[in-house]
Tab-separated table of C-alpha atoms and ligand atoms in Angstrom:
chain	number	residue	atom	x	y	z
A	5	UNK	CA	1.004	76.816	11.899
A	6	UNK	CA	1.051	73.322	12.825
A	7	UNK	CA	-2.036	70.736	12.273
A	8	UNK	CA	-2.584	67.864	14.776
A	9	UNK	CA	-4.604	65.289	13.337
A	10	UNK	CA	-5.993	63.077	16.416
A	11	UNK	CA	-4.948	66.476	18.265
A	12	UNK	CA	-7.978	65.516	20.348
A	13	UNK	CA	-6.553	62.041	21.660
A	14	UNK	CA	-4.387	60.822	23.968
A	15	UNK	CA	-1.313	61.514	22.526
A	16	UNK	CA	-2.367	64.058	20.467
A	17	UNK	CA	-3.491	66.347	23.481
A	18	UNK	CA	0.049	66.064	24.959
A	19	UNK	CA	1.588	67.294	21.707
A	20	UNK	CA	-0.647	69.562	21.293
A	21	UNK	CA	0.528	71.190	24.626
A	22	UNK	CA	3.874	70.798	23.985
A	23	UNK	CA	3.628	73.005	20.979
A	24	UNK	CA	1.621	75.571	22.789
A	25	UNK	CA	3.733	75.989	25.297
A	26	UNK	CA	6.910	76.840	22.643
A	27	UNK	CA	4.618	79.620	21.850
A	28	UNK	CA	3.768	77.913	18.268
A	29	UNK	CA	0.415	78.034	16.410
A	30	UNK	CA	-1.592	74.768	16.396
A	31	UNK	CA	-4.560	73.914	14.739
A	32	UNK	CA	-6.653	70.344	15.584
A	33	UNK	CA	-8.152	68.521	13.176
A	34	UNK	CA	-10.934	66.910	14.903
A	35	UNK	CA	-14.751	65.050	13.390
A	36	UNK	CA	-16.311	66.748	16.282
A	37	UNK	CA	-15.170	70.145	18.278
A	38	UNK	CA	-16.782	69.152	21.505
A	39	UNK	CA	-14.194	66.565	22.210
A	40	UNK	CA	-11.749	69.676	22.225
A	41	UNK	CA	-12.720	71.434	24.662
A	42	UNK	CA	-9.541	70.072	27.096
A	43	UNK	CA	-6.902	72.125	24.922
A	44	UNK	CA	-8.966	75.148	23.328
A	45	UNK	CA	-7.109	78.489	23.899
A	46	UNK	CA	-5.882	81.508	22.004
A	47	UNK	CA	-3.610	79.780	20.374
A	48	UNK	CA	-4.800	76.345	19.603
A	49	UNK	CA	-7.587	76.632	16.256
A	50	UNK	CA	-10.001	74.044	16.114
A	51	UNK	CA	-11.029	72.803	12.615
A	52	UNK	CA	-13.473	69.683	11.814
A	53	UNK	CA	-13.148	67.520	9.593
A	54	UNK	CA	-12.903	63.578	8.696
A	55	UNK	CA	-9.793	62.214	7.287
A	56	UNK	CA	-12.478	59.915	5.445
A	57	UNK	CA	-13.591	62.943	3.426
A	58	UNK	CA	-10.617	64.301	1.441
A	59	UNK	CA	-12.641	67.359	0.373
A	60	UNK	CA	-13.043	68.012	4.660
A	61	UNK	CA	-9.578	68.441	4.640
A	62	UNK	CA	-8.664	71.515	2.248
A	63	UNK	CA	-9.481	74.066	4.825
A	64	UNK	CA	-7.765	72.404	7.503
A	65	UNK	CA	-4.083	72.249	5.425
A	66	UNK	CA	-4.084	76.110	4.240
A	67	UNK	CA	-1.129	77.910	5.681
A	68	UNK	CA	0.310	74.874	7.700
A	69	UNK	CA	4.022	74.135	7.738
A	70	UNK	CA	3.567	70.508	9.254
A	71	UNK	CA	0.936	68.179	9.297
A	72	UNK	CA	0.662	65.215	12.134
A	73	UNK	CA	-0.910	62.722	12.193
A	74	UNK	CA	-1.729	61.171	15.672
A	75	UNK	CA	-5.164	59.664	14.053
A	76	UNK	CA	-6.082	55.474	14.571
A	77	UNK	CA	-9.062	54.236	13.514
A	78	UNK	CA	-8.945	50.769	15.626
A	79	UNK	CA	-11.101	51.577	18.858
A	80	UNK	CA	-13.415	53.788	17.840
A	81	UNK	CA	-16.889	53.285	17.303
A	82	UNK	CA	-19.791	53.545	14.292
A	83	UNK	CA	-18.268	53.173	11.266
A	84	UNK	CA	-14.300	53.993	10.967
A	85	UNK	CA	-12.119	51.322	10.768
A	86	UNK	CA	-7.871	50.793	10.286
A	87	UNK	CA	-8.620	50.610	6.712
A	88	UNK	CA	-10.618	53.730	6.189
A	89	UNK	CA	-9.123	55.599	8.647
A	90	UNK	CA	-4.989	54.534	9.626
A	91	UNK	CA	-4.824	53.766	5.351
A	92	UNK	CA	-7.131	55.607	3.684
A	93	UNK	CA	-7.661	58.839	5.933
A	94	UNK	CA	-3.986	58.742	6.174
A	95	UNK	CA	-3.591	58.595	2.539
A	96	UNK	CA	-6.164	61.530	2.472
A	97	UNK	CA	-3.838	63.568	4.972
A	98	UNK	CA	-0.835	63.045	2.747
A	99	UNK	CA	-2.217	64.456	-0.538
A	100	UNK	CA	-3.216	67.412	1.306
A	101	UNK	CA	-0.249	67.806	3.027
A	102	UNK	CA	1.750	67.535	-0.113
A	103	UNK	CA	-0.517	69.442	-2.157
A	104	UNK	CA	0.073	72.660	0.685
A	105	UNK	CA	3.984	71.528	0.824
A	106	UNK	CA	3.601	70.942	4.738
A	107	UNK	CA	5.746	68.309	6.108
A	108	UNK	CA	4.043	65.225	7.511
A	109	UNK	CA	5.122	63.792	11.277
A	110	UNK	CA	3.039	60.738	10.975
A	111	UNK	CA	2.836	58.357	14.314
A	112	UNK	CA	2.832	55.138	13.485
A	113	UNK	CA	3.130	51.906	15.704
A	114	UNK	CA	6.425	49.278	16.449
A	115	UNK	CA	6.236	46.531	14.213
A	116	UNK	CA	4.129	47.860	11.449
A	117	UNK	CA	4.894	45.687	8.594
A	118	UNK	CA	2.395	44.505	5.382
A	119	UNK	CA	1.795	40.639	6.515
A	120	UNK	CA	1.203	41.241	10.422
A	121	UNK	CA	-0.818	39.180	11.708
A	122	UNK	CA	-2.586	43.029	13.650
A	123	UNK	CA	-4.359	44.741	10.912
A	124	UNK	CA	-3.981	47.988	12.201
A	125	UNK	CA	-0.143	47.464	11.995
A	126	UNK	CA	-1.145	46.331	8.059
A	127	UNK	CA	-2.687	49.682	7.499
A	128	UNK	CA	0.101	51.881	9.254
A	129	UNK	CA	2.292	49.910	7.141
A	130	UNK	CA	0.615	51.156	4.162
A	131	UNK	CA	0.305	54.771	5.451
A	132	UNK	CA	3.955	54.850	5.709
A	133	UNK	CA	5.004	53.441	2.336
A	134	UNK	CA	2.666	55.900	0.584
A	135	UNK	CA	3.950	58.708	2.944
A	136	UNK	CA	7.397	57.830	1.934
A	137	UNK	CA	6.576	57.934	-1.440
A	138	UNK	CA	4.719	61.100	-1.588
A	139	UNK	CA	7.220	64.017	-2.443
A	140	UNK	CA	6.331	65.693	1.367
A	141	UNK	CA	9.146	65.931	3.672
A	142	UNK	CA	8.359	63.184	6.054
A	143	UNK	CA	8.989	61.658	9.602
A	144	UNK	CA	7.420	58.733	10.781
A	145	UNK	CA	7.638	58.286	14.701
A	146	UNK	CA	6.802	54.065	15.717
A	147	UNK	CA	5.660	53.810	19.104
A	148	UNK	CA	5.233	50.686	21.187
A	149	UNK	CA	2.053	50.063	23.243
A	150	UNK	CA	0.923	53.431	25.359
A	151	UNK	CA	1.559	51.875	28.918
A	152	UNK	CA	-1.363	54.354	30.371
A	153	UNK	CA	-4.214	53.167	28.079
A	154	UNK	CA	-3.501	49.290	28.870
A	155	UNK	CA	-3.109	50.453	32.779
A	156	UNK	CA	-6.276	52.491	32.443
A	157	UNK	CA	-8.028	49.998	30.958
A	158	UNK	CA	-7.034	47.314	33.910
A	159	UNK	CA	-7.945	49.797	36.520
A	160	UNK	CA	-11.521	50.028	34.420
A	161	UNK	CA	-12.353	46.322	34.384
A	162	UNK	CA	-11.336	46.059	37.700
A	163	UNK	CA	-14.709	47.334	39.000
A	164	UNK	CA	-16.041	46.352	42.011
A	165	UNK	CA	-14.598	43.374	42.383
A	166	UNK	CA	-11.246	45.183	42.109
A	167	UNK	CA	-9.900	42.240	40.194
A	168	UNK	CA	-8.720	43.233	36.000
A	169	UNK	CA	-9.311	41.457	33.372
A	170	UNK	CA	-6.686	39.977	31.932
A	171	UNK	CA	-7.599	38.722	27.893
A	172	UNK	CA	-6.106	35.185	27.138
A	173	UNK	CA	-3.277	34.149	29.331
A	174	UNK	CA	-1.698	37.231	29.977
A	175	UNK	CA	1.974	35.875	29.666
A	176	UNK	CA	3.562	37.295	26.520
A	177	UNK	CA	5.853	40.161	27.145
A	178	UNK	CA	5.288	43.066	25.388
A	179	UNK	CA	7.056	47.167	24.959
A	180	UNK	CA	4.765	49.671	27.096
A	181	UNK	CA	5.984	53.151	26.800
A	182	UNK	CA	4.730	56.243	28.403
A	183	UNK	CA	2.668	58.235	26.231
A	184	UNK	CA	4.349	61.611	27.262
A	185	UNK	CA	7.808	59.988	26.203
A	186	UNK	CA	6.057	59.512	22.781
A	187	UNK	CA	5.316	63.300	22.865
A	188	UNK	CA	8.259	64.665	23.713
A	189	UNK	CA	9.903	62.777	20.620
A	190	UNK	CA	7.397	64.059	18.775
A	191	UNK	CA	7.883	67.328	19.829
A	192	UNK	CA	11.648	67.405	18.635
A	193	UNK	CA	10.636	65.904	15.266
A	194	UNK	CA	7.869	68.782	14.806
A	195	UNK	CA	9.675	72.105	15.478
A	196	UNK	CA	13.390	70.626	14.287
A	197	UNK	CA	13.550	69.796	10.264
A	198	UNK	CA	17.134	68.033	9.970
A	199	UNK	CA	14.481	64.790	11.984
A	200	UNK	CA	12.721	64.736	7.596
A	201	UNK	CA	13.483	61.528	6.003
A	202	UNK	CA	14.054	59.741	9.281
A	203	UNK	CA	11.883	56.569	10.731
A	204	UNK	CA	12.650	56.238	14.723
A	205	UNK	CA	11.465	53.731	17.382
A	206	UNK	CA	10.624	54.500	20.340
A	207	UNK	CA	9.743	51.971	23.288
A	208	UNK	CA	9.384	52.211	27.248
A	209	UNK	CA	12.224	50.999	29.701
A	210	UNK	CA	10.359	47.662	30.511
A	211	UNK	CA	9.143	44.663	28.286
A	212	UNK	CA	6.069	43.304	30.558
A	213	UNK	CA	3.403	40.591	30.174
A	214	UNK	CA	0.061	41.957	30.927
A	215	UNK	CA	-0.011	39.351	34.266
A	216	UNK	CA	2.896	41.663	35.129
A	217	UNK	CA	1.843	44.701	34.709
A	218	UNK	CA	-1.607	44.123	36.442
A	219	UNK	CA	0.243	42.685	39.813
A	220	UNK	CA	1.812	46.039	39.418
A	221	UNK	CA	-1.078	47.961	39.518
A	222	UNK	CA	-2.918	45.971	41.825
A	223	UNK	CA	0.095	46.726	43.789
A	224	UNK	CA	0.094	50.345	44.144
A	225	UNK	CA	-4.015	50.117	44.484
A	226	UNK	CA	-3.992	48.221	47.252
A	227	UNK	CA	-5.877	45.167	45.826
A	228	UNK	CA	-4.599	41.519	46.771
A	229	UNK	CA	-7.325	39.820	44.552
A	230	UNK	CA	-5.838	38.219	41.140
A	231	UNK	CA	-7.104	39.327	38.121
A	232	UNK	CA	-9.545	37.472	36.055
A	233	UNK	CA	-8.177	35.792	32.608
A	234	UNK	CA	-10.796	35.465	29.535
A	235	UNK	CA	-9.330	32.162	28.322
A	236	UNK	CA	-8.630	32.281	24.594
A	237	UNK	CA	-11.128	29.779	23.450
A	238	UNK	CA	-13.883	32.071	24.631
A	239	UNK	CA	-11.937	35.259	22.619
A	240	UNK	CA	-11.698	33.184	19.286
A	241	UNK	CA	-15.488	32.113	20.106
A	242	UNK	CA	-16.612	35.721	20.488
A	243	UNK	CA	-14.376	37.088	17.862
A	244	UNK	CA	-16.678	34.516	15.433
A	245	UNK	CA	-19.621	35.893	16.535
A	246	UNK	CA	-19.280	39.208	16.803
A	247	UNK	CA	-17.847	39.191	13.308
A	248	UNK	CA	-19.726	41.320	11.442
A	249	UNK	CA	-22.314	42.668	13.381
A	250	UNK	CA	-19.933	44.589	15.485
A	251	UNK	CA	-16.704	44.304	13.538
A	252	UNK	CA	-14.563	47.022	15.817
A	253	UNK	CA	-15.201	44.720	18.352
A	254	UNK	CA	-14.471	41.782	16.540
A	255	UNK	CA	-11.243	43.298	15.374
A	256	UNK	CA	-10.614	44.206	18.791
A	257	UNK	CA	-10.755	40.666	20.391
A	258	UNK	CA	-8.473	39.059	17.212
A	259	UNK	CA	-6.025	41.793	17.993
A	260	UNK	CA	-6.104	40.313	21.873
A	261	UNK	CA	-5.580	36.854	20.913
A	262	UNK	CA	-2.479	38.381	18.706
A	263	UNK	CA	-1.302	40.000	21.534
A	264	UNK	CA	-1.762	37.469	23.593
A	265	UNK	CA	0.798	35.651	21.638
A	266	UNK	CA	3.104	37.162	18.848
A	267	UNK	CA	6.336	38.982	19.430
A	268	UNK	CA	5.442	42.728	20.848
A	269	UNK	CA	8.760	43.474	22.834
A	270	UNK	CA	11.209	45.637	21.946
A	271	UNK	CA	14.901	45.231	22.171
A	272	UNK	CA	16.597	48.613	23.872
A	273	UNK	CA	17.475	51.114	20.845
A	274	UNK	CA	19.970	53.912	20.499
A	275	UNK	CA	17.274	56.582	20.706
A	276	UNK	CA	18.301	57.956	24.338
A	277	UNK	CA	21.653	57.599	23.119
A	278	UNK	CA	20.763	60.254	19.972
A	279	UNK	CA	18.413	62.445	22.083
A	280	UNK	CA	19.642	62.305	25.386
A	281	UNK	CA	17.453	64.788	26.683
A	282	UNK	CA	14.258	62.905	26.314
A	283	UNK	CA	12.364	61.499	29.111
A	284	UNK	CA	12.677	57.475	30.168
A	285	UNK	CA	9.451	56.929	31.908
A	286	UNK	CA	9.233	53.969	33.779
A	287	UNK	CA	6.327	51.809	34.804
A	288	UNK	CA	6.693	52.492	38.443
A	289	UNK	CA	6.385	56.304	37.392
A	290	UNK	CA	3.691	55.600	35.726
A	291	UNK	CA	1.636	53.942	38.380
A	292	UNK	CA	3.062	55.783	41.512
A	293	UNK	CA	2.763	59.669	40.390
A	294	UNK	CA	-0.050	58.909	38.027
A	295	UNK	CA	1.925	61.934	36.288
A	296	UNK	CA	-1.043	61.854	33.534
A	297	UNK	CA	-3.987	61.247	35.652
A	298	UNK	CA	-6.732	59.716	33.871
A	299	UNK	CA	-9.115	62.588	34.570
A	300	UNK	CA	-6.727	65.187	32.729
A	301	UNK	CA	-6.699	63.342	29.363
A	302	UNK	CA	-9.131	61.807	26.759
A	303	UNK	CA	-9.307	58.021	27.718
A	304	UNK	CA	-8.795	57.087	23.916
A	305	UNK	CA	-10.964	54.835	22.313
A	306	UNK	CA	-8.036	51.477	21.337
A	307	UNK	CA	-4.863	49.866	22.330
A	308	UNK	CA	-2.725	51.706	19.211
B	16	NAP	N1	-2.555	53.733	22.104
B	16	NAP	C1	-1.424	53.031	21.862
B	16	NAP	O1	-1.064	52.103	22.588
B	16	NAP	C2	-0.589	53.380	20.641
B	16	NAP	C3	0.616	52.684	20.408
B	16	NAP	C4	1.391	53.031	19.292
B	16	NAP	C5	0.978	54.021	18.421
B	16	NAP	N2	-0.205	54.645	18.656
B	16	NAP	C6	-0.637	55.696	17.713
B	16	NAP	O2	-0.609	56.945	18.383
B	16	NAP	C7	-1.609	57.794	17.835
B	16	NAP	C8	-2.485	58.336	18.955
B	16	NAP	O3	-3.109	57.244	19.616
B	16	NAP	P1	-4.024	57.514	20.910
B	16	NAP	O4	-4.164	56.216	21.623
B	16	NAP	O5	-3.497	58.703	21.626
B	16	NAP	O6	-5.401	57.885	20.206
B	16	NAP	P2	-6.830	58.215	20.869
B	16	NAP	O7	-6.674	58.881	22.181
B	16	NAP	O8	-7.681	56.985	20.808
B	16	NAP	O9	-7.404	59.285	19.826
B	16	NAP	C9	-7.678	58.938	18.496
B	16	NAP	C10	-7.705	60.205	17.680
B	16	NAP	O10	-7.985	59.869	16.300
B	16	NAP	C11	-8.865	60.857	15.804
B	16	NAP	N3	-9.653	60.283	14.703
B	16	NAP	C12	-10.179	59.023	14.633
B	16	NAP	N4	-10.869	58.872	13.491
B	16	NAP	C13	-10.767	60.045	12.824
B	16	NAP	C14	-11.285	60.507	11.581
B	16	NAP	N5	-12.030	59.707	10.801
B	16	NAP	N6	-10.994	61.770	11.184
B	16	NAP	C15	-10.252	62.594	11.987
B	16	NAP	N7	-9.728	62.212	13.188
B	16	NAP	C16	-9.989	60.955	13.602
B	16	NAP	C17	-9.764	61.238	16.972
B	16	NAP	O11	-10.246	62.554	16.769
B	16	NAP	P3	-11.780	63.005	17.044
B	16	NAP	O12	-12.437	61.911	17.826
B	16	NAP	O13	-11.650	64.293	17.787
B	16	NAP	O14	-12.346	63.195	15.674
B	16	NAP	C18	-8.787	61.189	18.149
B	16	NAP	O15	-8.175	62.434	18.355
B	16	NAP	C19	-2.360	56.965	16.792
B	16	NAP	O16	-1.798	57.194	15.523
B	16	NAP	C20	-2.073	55.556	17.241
B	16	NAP	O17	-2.201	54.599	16.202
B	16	NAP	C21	-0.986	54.375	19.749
């Protein structure tokens, strides 16, 4: 039996039906079963629970081999956070994990690190450490941004006017990989156990800025009208005052202005190299095929 934390989400759907489909048994961890109701079957066992609430999460470990986690607390709303739920609730899946002797995939993001400037990235940081140093067999998959949640989120603000918005300048290049890339590497690191102890990378064929990839998808929509750009004066001005009365939000917009500007590329790795059966989705595969239609999967609820 595996558990998919975040089993529910973007990602987590995808591996979810991946496993399935190798004839496994899955169970999904999720705070609210409705939001399931995409992947329910006879094999996949739905459990809720909140990786806030250790004591929520007994149940959901017994009899599982491997525990992933495909959880982020960045987008959501009410009252999870990266700290409570990417640290804390990750910390919380760990000692359960451990305390069942289940492995523990956990999905983590490129670039995680303790003093980035992305808090989220903090927190993953500090989920991996602890997983590392937790006595479960581990394997922590880094991803670089999911190219279909920033192009579904252009296509949203598009709206009538057809024109995207476009936060800050819109200039910095950054790694967008294909979410089902991410799950197939997953995948391999679930059902094969010589991938414990390992850390791997994985990033998309292209290194885009986000003017880029929006004349991309204007392209293939049809639209000639140029997106709209929220100049970064007005993000640092809203960040200040959403602050704390809507802090998700807040710590969505800082996260923006970080994007707009630090290093998020990612140089080519050996991955393909190792596992040269996994996919190498490309932008214009992406966009053209719409291979994951937005209508077949949870939109997610943040950029990691
Ligand atoms: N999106 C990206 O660009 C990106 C890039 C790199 C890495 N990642 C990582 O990839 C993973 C999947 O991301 P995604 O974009 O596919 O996520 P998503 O679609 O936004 O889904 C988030 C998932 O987290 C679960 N979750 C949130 N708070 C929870 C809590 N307190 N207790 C239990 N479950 C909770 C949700 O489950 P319920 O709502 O059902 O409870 C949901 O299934 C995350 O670890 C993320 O950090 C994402």
């Amino acid at each position: 039996m595996i558990l998919v934390a975040g089993g529910s989400g973007r990602l987590g759907t995808l591996i979810v039906r991946r496993l399935v489909a190798r004839g496994l048994g899955v169970r999904v961890l999720t705070r609210d079963r409705t939001r399931t109701a995409h992947i329910a079957g006879s094999r996949v066992e739905i459990v809720e629970g909140d990786v806030r609430d250790a004591s929520s999460l007994r149940a959901a470990v017994a009899g599982v081999e491997t525990v992933v986690s495909a959880i982020h607390g960045f987008g959501d709303t009410g009252k999870v956070s990266p700290a409570s739920v990417d640290r804390d609730g990750n910390y919380h899946l760990i000692d359960a994990a451990a305390g069942a002797k289940a492995a523990v995939v956990l999905i983590s993001i490129v670039g995680a690190s303790a003093e980035h400037p992305i808090e989220l990235f903090r927190m993953k940081y500090a989920a991996e450490e602890y997983l590392r140093a937790s006595g479960a067999a581990w394997t922590i998959v880094r991803a670089t941004a999911f190219a279909e949640f920033w192009i579904d989120l252009l296509d949203k603000t598009a709206g009538a006017s057809g024109r995207p918005v476009i936060f800050g300048r819109g200039a910095n290049p950054i790694n967008f990989v294909s979410v089902s890339d991410v799950a197939a590497l997953a995948e391999h690191t679930i059902v094969d156990a010589s991938m414990r102890g390992v850390t791997l990378e994985i990033g998309g064929p292209e290194n885009l800025s986000f003017n880029e990839l929006a004349a991309c998808l204007q392209r293939v929509s049809g639209r000639t009208v140029p997106p709209r750009h929220v100049p970064r004066v007005v993000l640092r001005l809203l960040a200040a005052a959403l602050g704390r009365i809507q802090p998700n939000r807040a710590r969505q917009v800082r996260a923006a202005i970080a994007m707009d500007s630090i290093d998020l590329t990612l140089a080519p790795t050996d991955l393909h190299r190792r596992f040269p059966a996994l996919p190498v989705t490309s932008l214009a595969d992406i966009l053209e095929d719409r291979r994951i239609p937005a209508t077949s999967l949870p939109t997610g609820s943040g950029g990691f």
